[in-house]
PDB file of C-alpha atoms in Angstrom:
ATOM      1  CA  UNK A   1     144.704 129.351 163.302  1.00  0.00           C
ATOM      2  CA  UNK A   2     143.806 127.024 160.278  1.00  0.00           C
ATOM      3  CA  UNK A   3     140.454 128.615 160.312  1.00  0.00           C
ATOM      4  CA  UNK A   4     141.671 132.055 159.891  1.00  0.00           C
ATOM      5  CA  UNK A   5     143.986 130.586 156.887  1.00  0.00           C
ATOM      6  CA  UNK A   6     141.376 128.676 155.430  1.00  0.00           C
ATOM      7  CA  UNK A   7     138.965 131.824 155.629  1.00  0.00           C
ATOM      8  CA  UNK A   8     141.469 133.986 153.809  1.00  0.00           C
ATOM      9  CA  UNK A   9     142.130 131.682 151.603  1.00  0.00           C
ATOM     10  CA  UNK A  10     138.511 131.532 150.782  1.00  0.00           C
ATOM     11  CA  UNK A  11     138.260 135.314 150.835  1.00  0.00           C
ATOM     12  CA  UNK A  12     141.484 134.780 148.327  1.00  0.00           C
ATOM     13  CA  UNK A  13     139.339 132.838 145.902  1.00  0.00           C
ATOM     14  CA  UNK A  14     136.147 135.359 145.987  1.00  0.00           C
ATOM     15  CA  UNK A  15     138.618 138.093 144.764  1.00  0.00           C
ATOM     16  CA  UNK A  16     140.045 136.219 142.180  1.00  0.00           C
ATOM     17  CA  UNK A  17     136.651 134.921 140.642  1.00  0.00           C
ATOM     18  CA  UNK A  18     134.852 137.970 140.680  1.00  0.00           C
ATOM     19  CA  UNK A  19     137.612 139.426 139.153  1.00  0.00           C
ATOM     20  CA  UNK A  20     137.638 136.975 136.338  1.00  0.00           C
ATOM     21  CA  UNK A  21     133.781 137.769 136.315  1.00  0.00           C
ATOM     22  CA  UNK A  22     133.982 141.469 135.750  1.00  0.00           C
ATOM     23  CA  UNK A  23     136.836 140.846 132.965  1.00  0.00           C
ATOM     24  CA  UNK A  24     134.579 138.291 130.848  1.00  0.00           C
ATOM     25  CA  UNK A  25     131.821 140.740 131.358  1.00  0.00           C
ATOM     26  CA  UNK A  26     133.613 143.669 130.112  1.00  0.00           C
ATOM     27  CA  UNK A  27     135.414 141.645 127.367  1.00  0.00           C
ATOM     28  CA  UNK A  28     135.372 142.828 123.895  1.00  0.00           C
ATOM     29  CA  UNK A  29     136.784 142.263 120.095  1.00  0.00           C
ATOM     30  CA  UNK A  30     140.098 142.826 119.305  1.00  0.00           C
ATOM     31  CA  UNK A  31     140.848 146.579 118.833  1.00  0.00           C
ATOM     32  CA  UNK A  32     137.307 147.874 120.074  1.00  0.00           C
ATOM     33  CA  UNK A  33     137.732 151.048 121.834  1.00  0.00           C
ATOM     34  CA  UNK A  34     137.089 150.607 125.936  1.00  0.00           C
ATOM     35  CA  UNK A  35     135.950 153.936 126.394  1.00  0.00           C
ATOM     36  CA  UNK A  36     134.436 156.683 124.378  1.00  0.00           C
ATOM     37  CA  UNK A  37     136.131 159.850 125.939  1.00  0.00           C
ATOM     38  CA  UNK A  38     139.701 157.775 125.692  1.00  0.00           C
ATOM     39  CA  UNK A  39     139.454 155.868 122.725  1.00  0.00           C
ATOM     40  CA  UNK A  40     137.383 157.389 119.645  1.00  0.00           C
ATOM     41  CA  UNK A  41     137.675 160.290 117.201  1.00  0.00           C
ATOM     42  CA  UNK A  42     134.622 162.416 118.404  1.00  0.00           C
ATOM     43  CA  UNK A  43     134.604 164.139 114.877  1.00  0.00           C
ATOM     44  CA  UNK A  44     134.246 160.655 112.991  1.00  0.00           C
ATOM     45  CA  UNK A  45     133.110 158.389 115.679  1.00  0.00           C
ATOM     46  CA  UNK A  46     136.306 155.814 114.662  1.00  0.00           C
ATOM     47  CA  UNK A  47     138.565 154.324 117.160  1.00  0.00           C
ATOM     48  CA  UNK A  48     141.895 156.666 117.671  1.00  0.00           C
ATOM     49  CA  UNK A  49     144.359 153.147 118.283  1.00  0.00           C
ATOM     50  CA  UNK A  50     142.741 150.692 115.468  1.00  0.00           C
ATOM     51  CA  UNK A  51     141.147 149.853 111.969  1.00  0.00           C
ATOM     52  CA  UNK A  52     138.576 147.474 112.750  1.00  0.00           C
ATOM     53  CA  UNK A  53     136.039 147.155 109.583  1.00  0.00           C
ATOM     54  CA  UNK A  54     135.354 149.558 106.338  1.00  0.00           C
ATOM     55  CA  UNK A  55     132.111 148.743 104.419  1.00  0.00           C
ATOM     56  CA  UNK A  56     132.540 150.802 101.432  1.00  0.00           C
ATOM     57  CA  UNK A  57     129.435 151.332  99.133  1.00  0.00           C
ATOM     58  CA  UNK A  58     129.600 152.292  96.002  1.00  0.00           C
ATOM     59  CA  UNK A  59     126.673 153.533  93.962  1.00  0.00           C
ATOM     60  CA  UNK A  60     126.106 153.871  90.491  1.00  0.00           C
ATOM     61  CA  UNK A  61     124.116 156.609  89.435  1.00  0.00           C
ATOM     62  CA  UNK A  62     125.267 156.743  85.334  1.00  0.00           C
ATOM     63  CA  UNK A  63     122.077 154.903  84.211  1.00  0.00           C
ATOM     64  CA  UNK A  64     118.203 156.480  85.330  1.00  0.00           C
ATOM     65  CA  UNK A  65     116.910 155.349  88.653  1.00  0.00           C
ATOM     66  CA  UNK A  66     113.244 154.754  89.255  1.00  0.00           C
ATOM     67  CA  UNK A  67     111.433 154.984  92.509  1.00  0.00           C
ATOM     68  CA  UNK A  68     110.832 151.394  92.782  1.00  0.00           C
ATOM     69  CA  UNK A  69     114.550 150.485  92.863  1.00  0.00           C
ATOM     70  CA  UNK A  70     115.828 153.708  95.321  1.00  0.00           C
ATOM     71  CA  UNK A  71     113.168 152.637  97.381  1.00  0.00           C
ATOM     72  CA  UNK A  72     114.729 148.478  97.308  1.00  0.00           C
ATOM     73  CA  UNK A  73     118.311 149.831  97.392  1.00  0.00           C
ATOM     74  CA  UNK A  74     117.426 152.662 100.455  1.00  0.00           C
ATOM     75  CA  UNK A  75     116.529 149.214 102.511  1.00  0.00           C
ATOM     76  CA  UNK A  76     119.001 147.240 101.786  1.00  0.00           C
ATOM     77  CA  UNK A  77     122.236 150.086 102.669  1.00  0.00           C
ATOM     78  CA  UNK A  78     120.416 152.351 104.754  1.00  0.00           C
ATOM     79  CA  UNK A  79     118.622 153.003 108.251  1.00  0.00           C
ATOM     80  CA  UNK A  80     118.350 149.832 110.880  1.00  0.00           C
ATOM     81  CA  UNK A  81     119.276 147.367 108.089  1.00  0.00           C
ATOM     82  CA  UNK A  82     122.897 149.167 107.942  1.00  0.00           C
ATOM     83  CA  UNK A  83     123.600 148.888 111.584  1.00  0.00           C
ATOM     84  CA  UNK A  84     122.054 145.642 111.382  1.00  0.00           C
ATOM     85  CA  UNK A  85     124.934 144.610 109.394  1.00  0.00           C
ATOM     86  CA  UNK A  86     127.724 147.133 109.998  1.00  0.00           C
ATOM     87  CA  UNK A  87     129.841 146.651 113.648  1.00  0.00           C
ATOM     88  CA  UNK A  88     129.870 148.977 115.493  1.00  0.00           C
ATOM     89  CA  UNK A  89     133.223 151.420 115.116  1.00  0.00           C
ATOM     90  CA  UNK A  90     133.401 149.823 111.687  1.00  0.00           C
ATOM     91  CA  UNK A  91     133.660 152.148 109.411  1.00  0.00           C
ATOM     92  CA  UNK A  92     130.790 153.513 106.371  1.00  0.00           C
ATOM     93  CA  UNK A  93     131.580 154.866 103.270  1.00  0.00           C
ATOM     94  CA  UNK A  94     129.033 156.250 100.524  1.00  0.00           C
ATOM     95  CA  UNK A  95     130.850 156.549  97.360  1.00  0.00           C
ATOM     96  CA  UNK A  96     129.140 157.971  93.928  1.00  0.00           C
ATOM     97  CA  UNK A  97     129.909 156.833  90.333  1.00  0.00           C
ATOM     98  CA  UNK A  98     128.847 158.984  88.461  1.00  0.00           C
ATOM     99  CA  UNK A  99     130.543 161.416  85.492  1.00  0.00           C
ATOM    100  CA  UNK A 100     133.293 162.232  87.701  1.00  0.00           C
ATOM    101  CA  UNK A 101     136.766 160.896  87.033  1.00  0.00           C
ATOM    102  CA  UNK A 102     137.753 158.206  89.918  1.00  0.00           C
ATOM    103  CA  UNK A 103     140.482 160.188  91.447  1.00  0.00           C
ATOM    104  CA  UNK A 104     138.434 163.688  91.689  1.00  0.00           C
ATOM    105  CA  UNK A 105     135.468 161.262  92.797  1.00  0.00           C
ATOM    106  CA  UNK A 106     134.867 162.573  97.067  1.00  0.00           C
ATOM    107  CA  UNK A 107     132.701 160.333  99.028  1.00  0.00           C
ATOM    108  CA  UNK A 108     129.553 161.438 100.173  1.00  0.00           C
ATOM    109  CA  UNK A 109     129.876 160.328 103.702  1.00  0.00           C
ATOM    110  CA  UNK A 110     132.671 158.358 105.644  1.00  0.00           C
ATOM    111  CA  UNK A 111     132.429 158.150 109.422  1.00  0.00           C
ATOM    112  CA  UNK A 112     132.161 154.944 111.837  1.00  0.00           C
ATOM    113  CA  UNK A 113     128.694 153.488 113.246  1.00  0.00           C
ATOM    114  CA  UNK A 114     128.570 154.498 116.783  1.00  0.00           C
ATOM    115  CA  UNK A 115     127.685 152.271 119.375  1.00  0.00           C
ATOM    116  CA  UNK A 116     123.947 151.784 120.217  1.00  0.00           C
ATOM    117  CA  UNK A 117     124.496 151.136 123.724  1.00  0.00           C
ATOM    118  CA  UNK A 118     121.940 148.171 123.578  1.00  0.00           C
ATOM    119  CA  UNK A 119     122.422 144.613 123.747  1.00  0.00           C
ATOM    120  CA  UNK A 120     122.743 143.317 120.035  1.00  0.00           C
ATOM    121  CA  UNK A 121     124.432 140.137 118.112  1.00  0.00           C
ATOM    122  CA  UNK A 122     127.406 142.685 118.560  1.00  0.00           C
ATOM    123  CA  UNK A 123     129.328 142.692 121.577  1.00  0.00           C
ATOM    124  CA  UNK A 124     130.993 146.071 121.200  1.00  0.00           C
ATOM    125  CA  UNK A 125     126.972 147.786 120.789  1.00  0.00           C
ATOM    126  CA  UNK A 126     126.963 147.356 124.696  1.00  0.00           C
ATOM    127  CA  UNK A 127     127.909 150.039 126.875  1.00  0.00           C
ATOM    128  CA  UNK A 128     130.856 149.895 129.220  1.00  0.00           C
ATOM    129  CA  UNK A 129     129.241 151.003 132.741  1.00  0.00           C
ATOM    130  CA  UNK A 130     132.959 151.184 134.006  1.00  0.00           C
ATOM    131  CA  UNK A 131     133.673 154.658 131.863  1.00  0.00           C
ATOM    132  CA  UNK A 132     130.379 155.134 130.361  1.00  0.00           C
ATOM    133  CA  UNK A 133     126.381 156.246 130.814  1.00  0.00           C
ATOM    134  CA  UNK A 134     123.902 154.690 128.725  1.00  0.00           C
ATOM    135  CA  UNK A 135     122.567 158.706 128.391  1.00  0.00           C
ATOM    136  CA  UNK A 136     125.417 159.585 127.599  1.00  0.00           C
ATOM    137  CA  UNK A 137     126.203 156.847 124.482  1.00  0.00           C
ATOM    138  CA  UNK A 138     122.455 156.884 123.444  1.00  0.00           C
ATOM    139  CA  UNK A 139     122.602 160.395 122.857  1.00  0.00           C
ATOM    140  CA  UNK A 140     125.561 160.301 120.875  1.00  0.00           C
ATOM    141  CA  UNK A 141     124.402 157.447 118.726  1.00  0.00           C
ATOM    142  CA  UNK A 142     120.945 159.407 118.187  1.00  0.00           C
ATOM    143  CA  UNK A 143     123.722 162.494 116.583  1.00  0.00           C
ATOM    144  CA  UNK A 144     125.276 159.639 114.272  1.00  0.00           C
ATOM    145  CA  UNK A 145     122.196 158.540 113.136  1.00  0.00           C
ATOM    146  CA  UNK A 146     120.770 161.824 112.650  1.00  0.00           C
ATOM    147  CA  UNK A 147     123.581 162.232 110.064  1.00  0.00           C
ATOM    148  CA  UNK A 148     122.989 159.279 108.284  1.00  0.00           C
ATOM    149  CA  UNK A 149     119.327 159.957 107.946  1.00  0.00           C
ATOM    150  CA  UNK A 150     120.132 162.831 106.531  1.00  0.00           C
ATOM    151  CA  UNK A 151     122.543 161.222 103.496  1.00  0.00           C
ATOM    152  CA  UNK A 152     119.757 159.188 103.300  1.00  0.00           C
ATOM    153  CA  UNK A 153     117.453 161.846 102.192  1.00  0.00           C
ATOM    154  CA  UNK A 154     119.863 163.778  99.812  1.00  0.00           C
ATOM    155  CA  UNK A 155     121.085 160.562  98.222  1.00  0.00           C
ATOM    156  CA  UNK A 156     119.612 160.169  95.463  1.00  0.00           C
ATOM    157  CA  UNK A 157     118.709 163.568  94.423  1.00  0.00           C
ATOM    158  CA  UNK A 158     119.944 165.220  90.739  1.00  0.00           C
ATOM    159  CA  UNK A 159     120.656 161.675  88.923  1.00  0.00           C
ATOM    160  CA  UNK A 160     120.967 161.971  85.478  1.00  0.00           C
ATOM    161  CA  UNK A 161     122.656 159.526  83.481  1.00  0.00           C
ATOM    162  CA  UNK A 162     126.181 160.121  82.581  1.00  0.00           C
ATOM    163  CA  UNK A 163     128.274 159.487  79.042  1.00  0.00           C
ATOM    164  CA  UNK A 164     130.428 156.597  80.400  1.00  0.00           C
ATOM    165  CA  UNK A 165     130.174 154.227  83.458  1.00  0.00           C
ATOM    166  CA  UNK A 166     133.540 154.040  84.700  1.00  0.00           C
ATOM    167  CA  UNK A 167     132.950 150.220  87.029  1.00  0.00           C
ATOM    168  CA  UNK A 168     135.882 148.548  86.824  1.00  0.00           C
ATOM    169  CA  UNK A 169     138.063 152.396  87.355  1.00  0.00           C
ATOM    170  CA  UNK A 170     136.378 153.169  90.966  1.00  0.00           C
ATOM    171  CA  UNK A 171     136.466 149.504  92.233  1.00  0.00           C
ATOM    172  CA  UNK A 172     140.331 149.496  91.366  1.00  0.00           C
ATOM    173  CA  UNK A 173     141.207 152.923  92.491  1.00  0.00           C
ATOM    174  CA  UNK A 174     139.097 152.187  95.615  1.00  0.00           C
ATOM    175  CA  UNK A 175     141.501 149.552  96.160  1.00  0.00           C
ATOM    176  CA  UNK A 176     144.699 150.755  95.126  1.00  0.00           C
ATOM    177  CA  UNK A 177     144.666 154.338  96.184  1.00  0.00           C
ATOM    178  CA  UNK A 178     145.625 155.463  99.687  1.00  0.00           C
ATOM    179  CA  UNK A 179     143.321 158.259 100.201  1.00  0.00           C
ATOM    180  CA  UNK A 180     140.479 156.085  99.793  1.00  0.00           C
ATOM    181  CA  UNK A 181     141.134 154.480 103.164  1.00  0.00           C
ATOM    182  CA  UNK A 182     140.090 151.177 101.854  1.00  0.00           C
ATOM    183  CA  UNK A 183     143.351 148.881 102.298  1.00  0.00           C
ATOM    184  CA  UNK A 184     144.418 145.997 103.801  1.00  0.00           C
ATOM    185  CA  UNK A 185     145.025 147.210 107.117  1.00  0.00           C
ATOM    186  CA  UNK A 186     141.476 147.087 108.277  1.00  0.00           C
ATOM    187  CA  UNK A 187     140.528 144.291 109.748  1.00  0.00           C
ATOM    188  CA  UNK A 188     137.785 143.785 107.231  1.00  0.00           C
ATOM    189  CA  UNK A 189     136.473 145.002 104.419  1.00  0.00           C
ATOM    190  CA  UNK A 190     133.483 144.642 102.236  1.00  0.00           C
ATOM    191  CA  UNK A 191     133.139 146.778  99.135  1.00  0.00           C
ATOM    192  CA  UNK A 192     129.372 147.224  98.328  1.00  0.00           C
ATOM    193  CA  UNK A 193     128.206 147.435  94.563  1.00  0.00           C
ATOM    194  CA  UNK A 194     125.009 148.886  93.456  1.00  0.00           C
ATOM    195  CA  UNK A 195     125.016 149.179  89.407  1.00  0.00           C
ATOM    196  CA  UNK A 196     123.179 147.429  86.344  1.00  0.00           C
ATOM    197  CA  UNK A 197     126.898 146.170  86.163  1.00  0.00           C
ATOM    198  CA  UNK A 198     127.085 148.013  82.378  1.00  0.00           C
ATOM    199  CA  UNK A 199     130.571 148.915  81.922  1.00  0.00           C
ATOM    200  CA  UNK A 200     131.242 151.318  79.104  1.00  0.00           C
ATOM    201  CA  UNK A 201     134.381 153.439  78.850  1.00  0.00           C
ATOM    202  CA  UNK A 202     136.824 154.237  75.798  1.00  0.00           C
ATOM    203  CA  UNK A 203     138.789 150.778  76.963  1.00  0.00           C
ATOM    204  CA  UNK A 204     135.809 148.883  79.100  1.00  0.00           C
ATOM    205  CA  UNK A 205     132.740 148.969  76.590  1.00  0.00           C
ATOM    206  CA  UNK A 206     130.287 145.848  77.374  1.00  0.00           C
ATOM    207  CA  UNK A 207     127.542 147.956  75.527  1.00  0.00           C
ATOM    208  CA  UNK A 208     129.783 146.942  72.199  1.00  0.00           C
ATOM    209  CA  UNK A 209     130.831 143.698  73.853  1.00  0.00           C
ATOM    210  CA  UNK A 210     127.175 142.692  74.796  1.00  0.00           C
ATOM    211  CA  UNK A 211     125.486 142.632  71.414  1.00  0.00           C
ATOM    212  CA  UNK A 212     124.732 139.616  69.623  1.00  0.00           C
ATOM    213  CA  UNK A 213     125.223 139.125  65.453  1.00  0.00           C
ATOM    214  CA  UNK A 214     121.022 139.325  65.701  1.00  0.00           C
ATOM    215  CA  UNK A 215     120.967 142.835  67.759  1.00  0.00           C
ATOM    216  CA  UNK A 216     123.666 144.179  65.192  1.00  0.00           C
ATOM    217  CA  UNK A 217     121.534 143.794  62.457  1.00  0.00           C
ATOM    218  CA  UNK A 218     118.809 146.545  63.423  1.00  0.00           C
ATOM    219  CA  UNK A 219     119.187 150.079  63.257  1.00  0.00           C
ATOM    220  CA  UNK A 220     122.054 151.537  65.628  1.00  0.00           C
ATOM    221  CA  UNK A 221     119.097 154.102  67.250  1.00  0.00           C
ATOM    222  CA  UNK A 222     117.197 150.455  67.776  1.00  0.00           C
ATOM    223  CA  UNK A 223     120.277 148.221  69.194  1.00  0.00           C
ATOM    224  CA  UNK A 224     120.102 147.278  72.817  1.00  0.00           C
ATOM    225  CA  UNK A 225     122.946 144.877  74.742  1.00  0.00           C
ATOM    226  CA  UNK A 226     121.154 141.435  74.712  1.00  0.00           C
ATOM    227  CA  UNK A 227     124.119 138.930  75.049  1.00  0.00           C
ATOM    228  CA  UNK A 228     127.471 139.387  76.469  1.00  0.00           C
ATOM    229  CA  UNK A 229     130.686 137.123  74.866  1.00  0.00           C
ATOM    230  CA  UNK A 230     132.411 134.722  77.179  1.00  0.00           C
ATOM    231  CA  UNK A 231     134.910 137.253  79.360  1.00  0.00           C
ATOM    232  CA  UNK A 232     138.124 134.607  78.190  1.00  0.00           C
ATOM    233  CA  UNK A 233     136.969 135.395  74.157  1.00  0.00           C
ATOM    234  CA  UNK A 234     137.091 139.292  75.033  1.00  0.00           C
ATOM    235  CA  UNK A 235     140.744 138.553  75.951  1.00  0.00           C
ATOM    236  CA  UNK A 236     141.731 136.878  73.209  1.00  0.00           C
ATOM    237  CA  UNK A 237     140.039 138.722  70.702  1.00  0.00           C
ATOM    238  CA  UNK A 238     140.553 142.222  72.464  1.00  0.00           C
ATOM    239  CA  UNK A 239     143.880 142.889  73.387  1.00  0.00           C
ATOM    240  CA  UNK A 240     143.514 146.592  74.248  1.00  0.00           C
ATOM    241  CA  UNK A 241     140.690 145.241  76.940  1.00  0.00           C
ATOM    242  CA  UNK A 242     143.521 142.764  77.703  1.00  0.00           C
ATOM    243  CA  UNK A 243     146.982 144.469  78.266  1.00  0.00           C
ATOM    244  CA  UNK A 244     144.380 146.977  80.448  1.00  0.00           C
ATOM    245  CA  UNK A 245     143.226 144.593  82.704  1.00  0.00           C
ATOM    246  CA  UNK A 246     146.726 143.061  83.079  1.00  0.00           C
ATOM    247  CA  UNK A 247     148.126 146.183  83.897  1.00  0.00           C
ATOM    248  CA  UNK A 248     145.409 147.512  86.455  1.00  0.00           C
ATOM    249  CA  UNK A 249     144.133 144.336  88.163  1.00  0.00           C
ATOM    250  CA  UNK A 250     144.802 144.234  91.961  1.00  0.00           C
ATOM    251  CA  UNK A 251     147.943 142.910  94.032  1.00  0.00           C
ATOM    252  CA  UNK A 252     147.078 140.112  96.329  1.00  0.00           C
ATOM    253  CA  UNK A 253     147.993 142.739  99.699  1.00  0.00           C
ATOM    254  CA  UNK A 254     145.216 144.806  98.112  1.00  0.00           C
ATOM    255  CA  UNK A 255     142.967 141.776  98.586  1.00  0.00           C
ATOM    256  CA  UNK A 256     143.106 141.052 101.572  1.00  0.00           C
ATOM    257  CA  UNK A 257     140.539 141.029 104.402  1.00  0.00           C
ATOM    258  CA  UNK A 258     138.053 141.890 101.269  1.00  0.00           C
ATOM    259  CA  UNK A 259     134.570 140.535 100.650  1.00  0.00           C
ATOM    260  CA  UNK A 260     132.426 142.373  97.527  1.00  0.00           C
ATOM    261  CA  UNK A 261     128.720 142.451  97.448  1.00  0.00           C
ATOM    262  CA  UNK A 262     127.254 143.545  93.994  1.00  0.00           C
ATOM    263  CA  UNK A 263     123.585 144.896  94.393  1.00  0.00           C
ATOM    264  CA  UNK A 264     122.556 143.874  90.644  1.00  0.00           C
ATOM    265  CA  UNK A 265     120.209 146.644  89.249  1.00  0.00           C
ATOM    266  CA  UNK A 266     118.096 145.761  86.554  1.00  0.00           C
ATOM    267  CA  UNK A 267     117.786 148.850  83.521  1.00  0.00           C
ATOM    268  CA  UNK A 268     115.481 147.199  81.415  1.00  0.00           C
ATOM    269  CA  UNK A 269     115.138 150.687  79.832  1.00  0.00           C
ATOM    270  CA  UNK A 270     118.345 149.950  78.308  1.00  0.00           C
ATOM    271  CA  UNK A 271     119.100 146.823  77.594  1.00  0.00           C
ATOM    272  CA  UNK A 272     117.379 143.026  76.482  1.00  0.00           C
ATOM    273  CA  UNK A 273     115.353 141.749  79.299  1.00  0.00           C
ATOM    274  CA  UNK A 274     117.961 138.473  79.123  1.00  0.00           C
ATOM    275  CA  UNK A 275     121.228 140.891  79.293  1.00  0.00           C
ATOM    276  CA  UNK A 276     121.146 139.742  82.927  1.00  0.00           C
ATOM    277  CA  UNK A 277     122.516 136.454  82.676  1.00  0.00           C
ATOM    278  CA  UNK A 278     125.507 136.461  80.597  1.00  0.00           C
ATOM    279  CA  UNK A 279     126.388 140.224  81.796  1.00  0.00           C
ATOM    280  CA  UNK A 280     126.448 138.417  85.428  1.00  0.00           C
ATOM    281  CA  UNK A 281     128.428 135.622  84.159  1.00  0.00           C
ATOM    282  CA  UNK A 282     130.967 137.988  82.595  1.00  0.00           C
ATOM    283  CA  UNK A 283     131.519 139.802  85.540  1.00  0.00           C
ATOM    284  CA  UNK A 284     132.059 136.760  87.920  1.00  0.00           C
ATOM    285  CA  UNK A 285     134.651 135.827  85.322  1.00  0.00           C
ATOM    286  CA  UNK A 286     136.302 139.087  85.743  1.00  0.00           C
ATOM    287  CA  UNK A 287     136.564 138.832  89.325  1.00  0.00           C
ATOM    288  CA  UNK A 288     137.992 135.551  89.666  1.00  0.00           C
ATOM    289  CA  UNK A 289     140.625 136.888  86.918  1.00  0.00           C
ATOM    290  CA  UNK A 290     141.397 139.724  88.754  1.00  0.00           C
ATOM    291  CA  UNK A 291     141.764 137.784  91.811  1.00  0.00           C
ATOM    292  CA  UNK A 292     138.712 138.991  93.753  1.00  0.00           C
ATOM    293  CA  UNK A 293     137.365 135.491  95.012  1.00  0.00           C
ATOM    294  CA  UNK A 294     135.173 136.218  97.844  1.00  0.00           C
ATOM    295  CA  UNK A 295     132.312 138.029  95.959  1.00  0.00           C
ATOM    296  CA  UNK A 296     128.479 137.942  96.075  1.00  0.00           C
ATOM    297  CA  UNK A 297     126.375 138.477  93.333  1.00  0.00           C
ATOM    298  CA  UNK A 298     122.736 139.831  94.525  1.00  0.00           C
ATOM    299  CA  UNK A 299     119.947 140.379  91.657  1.00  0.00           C
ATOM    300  CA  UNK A 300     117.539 142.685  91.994  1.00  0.00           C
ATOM    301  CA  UNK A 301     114.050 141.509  91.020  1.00  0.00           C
ATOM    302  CA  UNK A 302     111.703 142.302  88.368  1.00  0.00           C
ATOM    303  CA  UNK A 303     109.873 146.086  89.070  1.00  0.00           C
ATOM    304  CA  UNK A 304     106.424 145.810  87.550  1.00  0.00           C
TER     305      UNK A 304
END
């Protein structure tokens, strides 16, 4: 009799641990969708019951690009080094500045990254065998990434440079404004900036900002921006710049969850081969102002 106990108590134990087993096995993040055919938009490849991640890139196309540089920028947001960085069901964003007004501004492309259904550093890439084929999820994923090959190619056709380079507008409306689907309730967020960081609206102008007492001296058809003033002197010294930052910088909720990468393009065509330094500083001045804290600055290199 205490044998037969003792066996199903054993027997007991087998169950519990393989259960435990196949749970840890099939464990993933927070809010990842279990299944495909249960849990995710099949139009945009996003999970129907959760925001997990937005990575929101945001390309400025009002200065001249040369191949060089859409060839460094093309490797750095698209093909394997995007998924290599992007979560899967995260959500991907391609957003234009260029000429058009902010809030008439459409993005390109905004869908999720599917699931490779491979092992990777992610644990939501791997395929749930309990509701799902690896055919079946590689074959979708091969659709998704058809489509983004295809932005890919169409990018960075018909740039021309634009009158104004309206920065500072798209990176608060993309923050402020609901239709962007870039708030706080995602889990994360990281706002991706590619631009020679060259601000110049009616309000915003670091073309007039960034010249020094030397530069001023030449010819107007010969002036280039070659030094940008201290960002706490434009303050002081311009108050329309002033009151509009103060009235347009973001709340702390739109903050949250937020990381910003600038991609820092280099238009030597355009400007003083030194611009780069103080037109960096002035910006991370702005964002700490503004409250953005979590920021990365990234130059680009010389193109020869």
């Amino acid at each position: 009799m205490k044998l037969i106990r003792l066996n199903k108590y054993l027997f007991s134990l087998i169950i519990i641990f393989l259960f435990l087993l196949t749970s840890v096995a099939f464990s993933l993040p927070k809010g990842y969708p279990k299944c495909v055919n249960s849990d995710v938009n099949t139009s945009n490849y996003c999970p129907l019951e959760s925001k997990l991640g937005h990575k929101l890139i945001l390309v400025d196309f009002t200065s001249r690009w040369d191949d060089a540089q859409i060839k460094w920028i093309k490797g750095r947001i698209f093909g394997d080094a995007l998924i290599s960085i992007t979560p899967p069901y995260h959500r991907i964003s391609f957003l234009k500045i260029d000429g058009t007004p902010p809030h008439s501004q459409k993005y390109v492309y905004s869908k999720c990254r599917f699931k490779t259904g491979k092992k990777t550093k992610f644990e939501g890439d791997k395929v749930n065998k309990k509701c799902e084929g690896l055919d079946f999820i590689q074959n979708i994923h091969k659709t998704w990434r058809k489509q983004i090959n295809e932005v890919e190619m169409n990018f960075f056709d018909g740039n021309e440079v634009a009158n104004q380079s309206l920065i500072y507008e798209y990176i608060i409306h993309v923050l402020r404004e609901y239709n962007a689907d870039f708030g706080s309730d995602y889990q994360t967020r990281e706002l991706i900036i590619v631009s020679d960081l060259m601000q110049y609206s009616e309000r915003v102008n670091f073309f007039k900002h960034c010249k020094s007492t030397k530069e001023k001296l030449k010819p107007k058809n010969k002036q280039k921006a070659d030094k940008c003033r201290e960002f706490n002197d434009l303050m002081k010294k311009e108050k329309s710049f002033a009151n509009y930052i103060n009235r347009t910088k973001p709340t702390k909720e739109m903050l949250k969850n937020l990381k910003v990468t600038v991609l820092f393009m280099n238009h030597s065509y355009q400007t003083r081969k030194d611009l780069y330094i103080s037109l960096e500083n002035l910006w991370k001045e702005l964002f700490n102002y503004i409250g953005i804290k979590n920021f990365e600055i990234i130059p680009q290199i010389d193109i020869i």
